[in-house]
mmCIF file of C-alpha atoms in Angstrom:
data_model
loop_
_atom_site.group_PDB
_atom_site.id
_atom_site.type_symbol
_atom_site.label_atom_id
_atom_site.label_comp_id
_atom_site.label_asym_id
_atom_site.label_seq_id
_atom_site.Cartn_x
_atom_site.Cartn_y
_atom_site.Cartn_z
ATOM 1 C CA UNK D 220 16.359 -12.960 -27.618
ATOM 2 C CA UNK D 221 13.722 -14.684 -29.803
ATOM 3 C CA UNK D 222 13.650 -16.999 -26.298
ATOM 4 C CA UNK D 223 12.143 -13.407 -24.420
ATOM 5 C CA UNK D 224 9.934 -12.724 -27.623
ATOM 6 C CA UNK D 225 8.179 -15.458 -27.356
ATOM 7 C CA UNK D 226 7.465 -15.752 -23.717
ATOM 8 C CA UNK D 227 6.358 -12.024 -23.639
ATOM 9 C CA UNK D 228 3.730 -13.060 -26.058
ATOM 10 C CA UNK D 229 3.023 -16.962 -25.913
ATOM 11 C CA UNK D 230 3.326 -16.557 -21.639
ATOM 12 C CA UNK D 231 0.808 -13.057 -22.214
ATOM 13 C CA UNK D 232 3.637 -11.427 -19.391
ATOM 14 C CA UNK D 233 2.342 -7.897 -20.873
ATOM 15 C CA UNK D 234 -0.800 -8.230 -19.037
ATOM 16 C CA UNK D 235 0.395 -10.092 -16.194
ATOM 17 C CA UNK D 236 2.389 -6.642 -16.380
ATOM 18 C CA UNK D 237 -0.383 -4.416 -16.366
ATOM 19 C CA UNK D 238 -2.054 -6.182 -13.840
ATOM 20 C CA UNK D 239 0.361 -5.800 -11.474
ATOM 21 C CA UNK D 240 1.204 -1.590 -12.422
ATOM 22 C CA UNK D 241 -2.528 -1.110 -11.986
ATOM 23 C CA UNK D 242 -2.631 -2.978 -8.348
ATOM 24 C CA UNK D 243 0.599 -1.960 -6.669
ATOM 25 C CA UNK D 244 0.412 2.221 -8.349
ATOM 26 C CA UNK D 245 -3.122 2.261 -7.025
ATOM 27 C CA UNK D 246 -2.326 0.835 -3.674
ATOM 28 C CA UNK D 247 0.381 2.856 -3.241
ATOM 29 C CA UNK D 248 -1.594 5.829 -3.927
ATOM 30 C CA UNK D 249 -3.599 5.067 -1.200
ATOM 31 C CA UNK D 250 -0.942 4.132 1.704
ATOM 32 C CA UNK D 251 0.841 7.333 0.922
ATOM 33 C CA UNK D 252 -2.316 9.489 1.341
ATOM 34 C CA UNK D 253 -3.357 7.231 4.613
ATOM 35 C CA UNK D 254 -0.192 6.950 6.059
ATOM 36 C CA UNK D 255 0.775 10.638 5.915
ATOM 37 C CA UNK D 256 -2.679 12.346 7.134
ATOM 38 C CA UNK D 257 -2.772 9.061 9.890
ATOM 39 C CA UNK D 258 0.551 10.115 10.702
ATOM 40 C CA UNK D 259 0.297 13.749 10.946
ATOM 41 C CA UNK D 260 -2.708 13.360 13.191
ATOM 42 C CA UNK D 261 -1.402 10.865 15.468
ATOM 43 C CA UNK D 262 1.743 13.268 16.316
ATOM 44 C CA UNK D 263 1.225 16.566 15.740
ATOM 45 C CA UNK D 264 -2.787 17.505 16.502
ATOM 46 C CA UNK D 265 -4.116 17.299 20.101
ATOM 47 C CA UNK D 266 -7.637 14.930 20.081
ATOM 48 C CA UNK D 267 -8.478 12.536 22.773
ATOM 49 C CA UNK D 268 -7.519 9.252 20.361
ATOM 50 C CA UNK D 269 -4.401 9.422 18.906
ATOM 51 C CA UNK D 270 -2.003 7.322 21.083
ATOM 52 C CA UNK D 271 -4.716 4.478 21.231
ATOM 53 C CA UNK D 272 -5.156 4.856 16.883
ATOM 54 C CA UNK D 273 -1.346 5.223 16.816
ATOM 55 C CA UNK D 274 -0.790 2.093 18.627
ATOM 56 C CA UNK D 275 -3.450 0.025 17.240
ATOM 57 C CA UNK D 276 -1.327 0.539 14.230
ATOM 58 C CA UNK D 277 2.070 -0.186 15.715
ATOM 59 C CA UNK D 278 0.101 -3.651 16.427
ATOM 60 C CA UNK D 279 -1.139 -4.353 13.203
ATOM 61 C CA UNK D 280 2.418 -5.231 12.260
ATOM 62 C CA UNK D 281 2.305 -7.584 14.281
ATOM 63 C CA UNK D 282 -0.123 -9.987 13.086
ATOM 64 C CA UNK D 283 1.162 -12.766 10.409
ATOM 65 C CA UNK D 284 -0.258 -12.378 6.898
ATOM 66 C CA UNK D 285 -1.018 -16.190 6.637
ATOM 67 C CA UNK D 286 -3.530 -16.002 9.732
ATOM 68 C CA UNK D 287 -5.579 -13.305 7.562
ATOM 69 C CA UNK D 288 -6.169 -15.129 4.461
ATOM 70 C CA UNK D 289 -9.080 -17.625 4.789
ATOM 71 C CA UNK D 290 -11.164 -14.955 6.626
ATOM 72 C CA UNK D 291 -10.085 -12.595 3.653
ATOM 73 C CA UNK D 292 -11.629 -14.808 1.841
ATOM 74 C CA UNK D 293 -14.494 -15.857 2.522
ATOM 75 C CA UNK D 294 -15.337 -11.853 2.686
ATOM 76 C CA UNK D 295 -14.424 -11.216 -0.726
ATOM 77 C CA UNK D 296 -15.989 -14.302 -1.658
ATOM 78 C CA UNK D 297 -19.593 -13.376 -0.126
ATOM 79 C CA UNK D 298 -19.097 -9.881 -1.590
ATOM 80 C CA UNK D 299 -18.594 -10.724 -4.918
ATOM 81 C CA UNK D 300 -14.775 -9.320 -4.562
ATOM 82 C CA UNK D 301 -12.997 -12.345 -6.035
ATOM 83 C CA UNK D 302 -11.442 -11.664 -9.273
ATOM 84 C CA UNK D 303 -11.551 -8.082 -9.051
ATOM 85 C CA UNK D 304 -8.673 -5.519 -8.787
ATOM 86 C CA UNK D 305 -10.545 -4.191 -5.878
ATOM 87 C CA UNK D 306 -10.059 -7.223 -3.775
ATOM 88 C CA UNK D 307 -5.835 -7.068 -4.150
ATOM 89 C CA UNK D 308 -6.081 -3.230 -3.701
ATOM 90 C CA UNK D 309 -7.922 -3.272 -0.693
ATOM 91 C CA UNK D 310 -5.198 -6.219 0.792
ATOM 92 C CA UNK D 311 -2.682 -4.182 -0.212
ATOM 93 C CA UNK D 312 -3.661 -1.189 1.583
ATOM 94 C CA UNK D 313 -4.984 -3.086 4.439
ATOM 95 C CA UNK D 314 -1.536 -4.959 5.001
ATOM 96 C CA UNK D 315 0.816 -1.981 3.786
ATOM 97 C CA UNK D 316 -0.335 0.724 6.321
ATOM 98 C CA UNK D 317 0.797 -0.404 9.055
ATOM 99 C CA UNK D 318 4.642 -0.238 8.518
ATOM 100 C CA UNK D 319 3.845 3.304 6.445
ATOM 101 C CA UNK D 320 2.205 5.072 9.420
ATOM 102 C CA UNK D 321 5.096 3.555 11.619
ATOM 103 C CA UNK D 322 7.671 5.281 9.375
ATOM 104 C CA UNK D 323 5.989 8.175 8.963
ATOM 105 C CA UNK D 324 5.318 9.003 12.148
ATOM 106 C CA UNK D 325 8.986 8.193 13.233
ATOM 107 C CA UNK D 326 9.724 11.135 11.299
ATOM 108 C CA UNK D 327 7.373 13.739 12.033
ATOM 109 C CA UNK D 328 8.484 13.165 15.316
ATOM 110 C CA UNK D 329 11.839 14.763 14.332
ATOM 111 C CA UNK D 330 10.175 17.579 12.941
ATOM 112 C CA UNK D 331 10.105 20.594 15.505
ATOM 113 C CA UNK D 332 6.450 21.649 15.736
ATOM 114 C CA UNK D 333 7.944 25.961 15.764
ATOM 115 C CA UNK D 334 7.601 25.087 12.149
ATOM 116 C CA UNK D 335 3.525 24.535 12.117
ATOM 117 C CA UNK D 336 2.817 26.819 14.488
ATOM 118 C CA UNK D 337 4.358 30.213 12.694
ATOM 119 C CA UNK D 338 1.762 28.008 10.350
ATOM 120 C CA UNK D 339 -0.994 28.564 11.743
ATOM 121 C CA UNK D 340 -0.091 31.819 13.094
ATOM 122 C CA UNK D 341 0.487 33.264 9.433
ATOM 123 C CA UNK D 342 -2.882 31.960 8.664
ATOM 124 C CA UNK D 343 -2.269 28.469 7.402
ATOM 125 C CA UNK D 344 -5.498 26.002 7.963
ATOM 126 C CA UNK D 345 -5.111 22.460 8.431
ATOM 127 C CA UNK D 346 -5.105 21.281 5.175
ATOM 128 C CA UNK D 347 -3.648 23.688 3.619
ATOM 129 C CA UNK D 348 -0.839 23.365 6.469
ATOM 130 C CA UNK D 349 -0.536 19.381 5.834
ATOM 131 C CA UNK D 350 -0.525 19.303 2.402
ATOM 132 C CA UNK D 351 1.775 22.654 1.372
ATOM 133 C CA UNK D 352 3.744 22.291 4.447
ATOM 134 C CA UNK D 353 4.149 18.925 5.922
ATOM 135 C CA UNK D 354 3.925 17.085 2.781
ATOM 136 C CA UNK D 355 6.973 18.940 1.110
ATOM 137 C CA UNK D 356 9.213 17.920 4.224
ATOM 138 C CA UNK D 357 8.480 14.846 4.458
ATOM 139 C CA UNK D 358 9.900 13.772 0.907
ATOM 140 C CA UNK D 359 11.806 11.349 2.147
ATOM 141 C CA UNK D 360 9.641 9.821 4.090
ATOM 142 C CA UNK D 361 7.143 9.306 1.809
ATOM 143 C CA UNK D 362 9.018 8.108 -1.401
ATOM 144 C CA UNK D 363 11.191 4.981 1.928
ATOM 145 C CA UNK D 364 7.279 4.077 2.365
ATOM 146 C CA UNK D 365 7.094 4.463 -1.763
ATOM 147 C CA UNK D 366 9.990 2.646 -1.779
ATOM 148 C CA UNK D 367 9.771 -0.566 0.234
ATOM 149 C CA UNK D 368 5.623 -1.024 -0.299
ATOM 150 C CA UNK D 369 6.137 -0.865 -3.492
ATOM 151 C CA UNK D 370 8.538 -3.987 -3.679
ATOM 152 C CA UNK D 371 6.245 -5.373 -1.121
ATOM 153 C CA UNK D 372 3.183 -5.742 -3.187
ATOM 154 C CA UNK D 373 4.373 -5.872 -6.999
ATOM 155 C CA UNK D 374 6.507 -9.063 -5.690
ATOM 156 C CA UNK D 375 3.617 -10.334 -3.506
ATOM 157 C CA UNK D 376 2.443 -14.226 -4.233
ATOM 158 C CA UNK D 377 -0.100 -15.496 -1.405
ATOM 159 C CA UNK D 378 -3.068 -12.621 -2.255
ATOM 160 C CA UNK D 379 -3.024 -13.027 -5.565
ATOM 161 C CA UNK D 380 -2.719 -17.081 -5.962
ATOM 162 C CA UNK D 381 -5.378 -16.511 -3.300
ATOM 163 C CA UNK D 382 -7.987 -13.720 -4.652
ATOM 164 C CA UNK D 383 -7.167 -13.757 -8.430
ATOM 165 C CA UNK D 384 -8.020 -17.056 -10.341
ATOM 166 C CA UNK D 385 -8.851 -15.804 -14.406
ATOM 167 C CA UNK D 386 -5.588 -15.426 -16.094
ATOM 168 C CA UNK D 387 -6.364 -11.928 -17.351
ATOM 169 C CA UNK D 388 -6.018 -10.809 -13.698
ATOM 170 C CA UNK D 389 -3.000 -12.499 -12.859
ATOM 171 C CA UNK D 390 -0.356 -10.160 -11.295
ATOM 172 C CA UNK D 391 3.406 -10.713 -12.870
ATOM 173 C CA UNK D 392 4.152 -13.272 -9.987
ATOM 174 C CA UNK D 393 1.638 -15.802 -10.768
ATOM 175 C CA UNK D 394 1.815 -15.396 -13.946
ATOM 176 C CA UNK D 395 5.957 -16.421 -13.836
ATOM 177 C CA UNK D 396 4.579 -19.219 -11.661
ATOM 178 C CA UNK D 397 2.167 -20.698 -13.849
ATOM 179 C CA UNK D 398 4.534 -19.973 -16.650
ATOM 180 C CA UNK D 399 7.009 -22.003 -15.732
ATOM 181 C CA UNK D 400 5.084 -24.485 -14.928
#
């Protein structure tokens, strides 16, 4: 056990673990909030651009991550966001939304509109409908999104290696890579 203790202390794994936890958890909160609201708006609400917005996010699934790496780095460099939690959180949320919205909209399409119509007839406003009726009914879809996105974000190496160079901000994956060297 001494080797594990030494690796934890000498390798600064506690700092890397904390950084990964912050980046991942904050990203997950934003992903769940945005994907549930956008998914609900695209499936259950009637407005002019709902199909265009849904297709926009579906197209986002097809964008390879590597193609956006250099433009993102240049943008973060110009805005002085490299070596910050914000650069990873923005990137994680942006790349996590497409799949999450796809999963949420698929789940919402299976829900009958009668429940929502009954709630509106009983005097439920749009925000109350969303947070007190829709979200509790979507627990399974939200947990699915959380689990999938947690593993994607926690195991990310590409973005954390590109945007973070300070050792006190590195994530677990980047820390393990440098620790093994």
